[in-house]
């Protein structure tokens, strides 16, 4: 059975295996045990948090505008 959905809790609760497609191609495959919403979203978008909102590597006095 193939289920196509953007509702991740549903996908994670009923799946044994999760394939992530982006631009018409399978870009990632997860078992249900290793899949997290964060991993699936990253695979789908290849986007992380904006640089200004990531924890700083070194202490700075700049603040995040997000």
mmCIF file of N, CA and C in Angstrom, residues 21-48:
data_model
loop_
_atom_site.group_PDB
_atom_site.id
_atom_site.type_symbol
_atom_site.label_atom_id
_atom_site.label_comp_id
_atom_site.label_asym_id
_atom_site.label_seq_id
_atom_site.Cartn_x
_atom_site.Cartn_y
_atom_site.Cartn_z
ATOM 1 N N UNK A 21 10.283 12.001 -1.225
ATOM 2 C CA UNK A 21 10.494 12.461 -2.602
ATOM 3 C C UNK A 21 10.647 13.967 -2.624
ATOM 4 N N UNK A 22 11.510 14.424 -3.494
ATOM 5 C CA UNK A 22 11.685 15.858 -3.714
ATOM 6 C C UNK A 22 11.904 16.052 -5.201
ATOM 7 N N UNK A 23 11.135 16.925 -5.798
ATOM 8 C CA UNK A 23 11.199 17.232 -7.222
ATOM 9 C C UNK A 23 11.069 15.965 -8.068
ATOM 10 N N UNK A 24 10.147 15.081 -7.670
ATOM 11 C CA UNK A 24 9.842 13.892 -8.443
ATOM 12 C C UNK A 24 10.795 12.727 -8.284
ATOM 13 N N UNK A 25 11.754 12.815 -7.367
ATOM 14 C CA UNK A 25 12.722 11.737 -7.173
ATOM 15 C C UNK A 25 12.778 11.328 -5.707
ATOM 16 N N UNK A 26 12.995 10.031 -5.465
ATOM 17 C CA UNK A 26 13.188 9.551 -4.100
ATOM 18 C C UNK A 26 14.569 10.008 -3.648
ATOM 19 N N UNK A 27 14.603 10.772 -2.552
ATOM 20 C CA UNK A 27 15.870 11.319 -2.061
ATOM 21 C C UNK A 27 16.323 10.702 -0.745
ATOM 22 N N UNK A 28 15.407 9.994 -0.064
ATOM 23 C CA UNK A 28 15.778 9.405 1.228
ATOM 24 C C UNK A 28 14.808 8.273 1.553
ATOM 25 N N UNK A 29 15.308 7.279 2.262
ATOM 26 C CA UNK A 29 14.488 6.168 2.727
ATOM 27 C C UNK A 29 14.794 5.938 4.201
ATOM 28 N N UNK A 30 13.741 5.801 5.002
ATOM 29 C CA UNK A 30 13.884 5.573 6.436
ATOM 30 C C UNK A 30 13.062 4.360 6.841
ATOM 31 N N UNK A 31 13.547 3.609 7.808
ATOM 32 C CA UNK A 31 12.694 2.610 8.439
ATOM 33 C C UNK A 31 11.825 3.367 9.436
ATOM 34 N N UNK A 32 10.719 2.769 9.838
ATOM 35 C CA UNK A 32 9.838 3.432 10.801
ATOM 36 C C UNK A 32 10.551 3.679 12.123
ATOM 37 N N UNK A 33 11.487 2.819 12.469
ATOM 38 C CA UNK A 33 12.199 2.963 13.740
ATOM 39 C C UNK A 33 13.186 4.124 13.740
ATOM 40 N N UNK A 34 13.796 4.413 12.587
ATOM 41 C CA UNK A 34 14.792 5.484 12.552
ATOM 42 C C UNK A 34 14.219 6.840 12.151
ATOM 43 N N UNK A 35 13.009 6.859 11.640
ATOM 44 C CA UNK A 35 12.419 8.107 11.144
ATOM 45 C C UNK A 35 11.996 9.016 12.293
ATOM 46 N N UNK A 36 12.299 10.300 12.126
ATOM 47 C CA UNK A 36 11.770 11.340 13.009
ATOM 48 C C UNK A 36 11.188 12.418 12.116
ATOM 49 N N UNK A 37 10.325 13.248 12.677
ATOM 50 C CA UNK A 37 9.769 14.346 11.875
ATOM 51 C C UNK A 37 10.880 15.255 11.372
ATOM 52 N N UNK A 38 11.891 15.483 12.194
ATOM 53 C CA UNK A 38 12.995 16.361 11.805
ATOM 54 C C UNK A 38 13.770 15.769 10.625
ATOM 55 N N UNK A 39 14.069 14.467 10.677
ATOM 56 C CA UNK A 39 14.804 13.825 9.578
ATOM 57 C C UNK A 39 14.001 13.863 8.281
ATOM 58 N N UNK A 40 12.698 13.595 8.383
ATOM 59 C CA UNK A 40 11.851 13.593 7.193
ATOM 60 C C UNK A 40 11.772 14.995 6.594
ATOM 61 N N UNK A 41 11.552 16.000 7.422
ATOM 62 C CA UNK A 41 11.460 17.373 6.912
ATOM 63 C C UNK A 41 12.778 17.833 6.311
ATOM 64 N N UNK A 42 13.893 17.480 6.935
ATOM 65 C CA UNK A 42 15.187 17.865 6.369
ATOM 66 C C UNK A 42 15.376 17.202 5.009
ATOM 67 N N UNK A 43 15.039 15.916 4.898
ATOM 68 C CA UNK A 43 15.179 15.221 3.619
ATOM 69 C C UNK A 43 14.281 15.844 2.556
ATOM 70 N N UNK A 44 13.089 16.260 2.952
ATOM 71 C CA UNK A 44 12.134 16.830 1.997
ATOM 72 C C UNK A 44 12.544 18.221 1.536
ATOM 73 N N UNK A 45 13.169 18.982 2.411
ATOM 74 C CA UNK A 45 13.467 20.382 2.078
ATOM 75 C C UNK A 45 14.953 20.687 1.967
ATOM 76 N N UNK A 46 15.771 19.870 2.610
ATOM 77 C CA UNK A 46 17.222 20.103 2.723
ATOM 78 C C UNK A 46 17.501 21.468 3.320
ATOM 79 N N UNK A 47 16.615 21.874 4.222
ATOM 80 C CA UNK A 47 16.781 23.153 4.906
ATOM 81 C C UNK A 47 16.970 22.907 6.386
ATOM 82 N N UNK A 48 17.895 23.597 6.955
ATOM 83 C CA UNK A 48 18.075 23.556 8.400
ATOM 84 C C UNK A 48 17.541 24.872 8.952
#
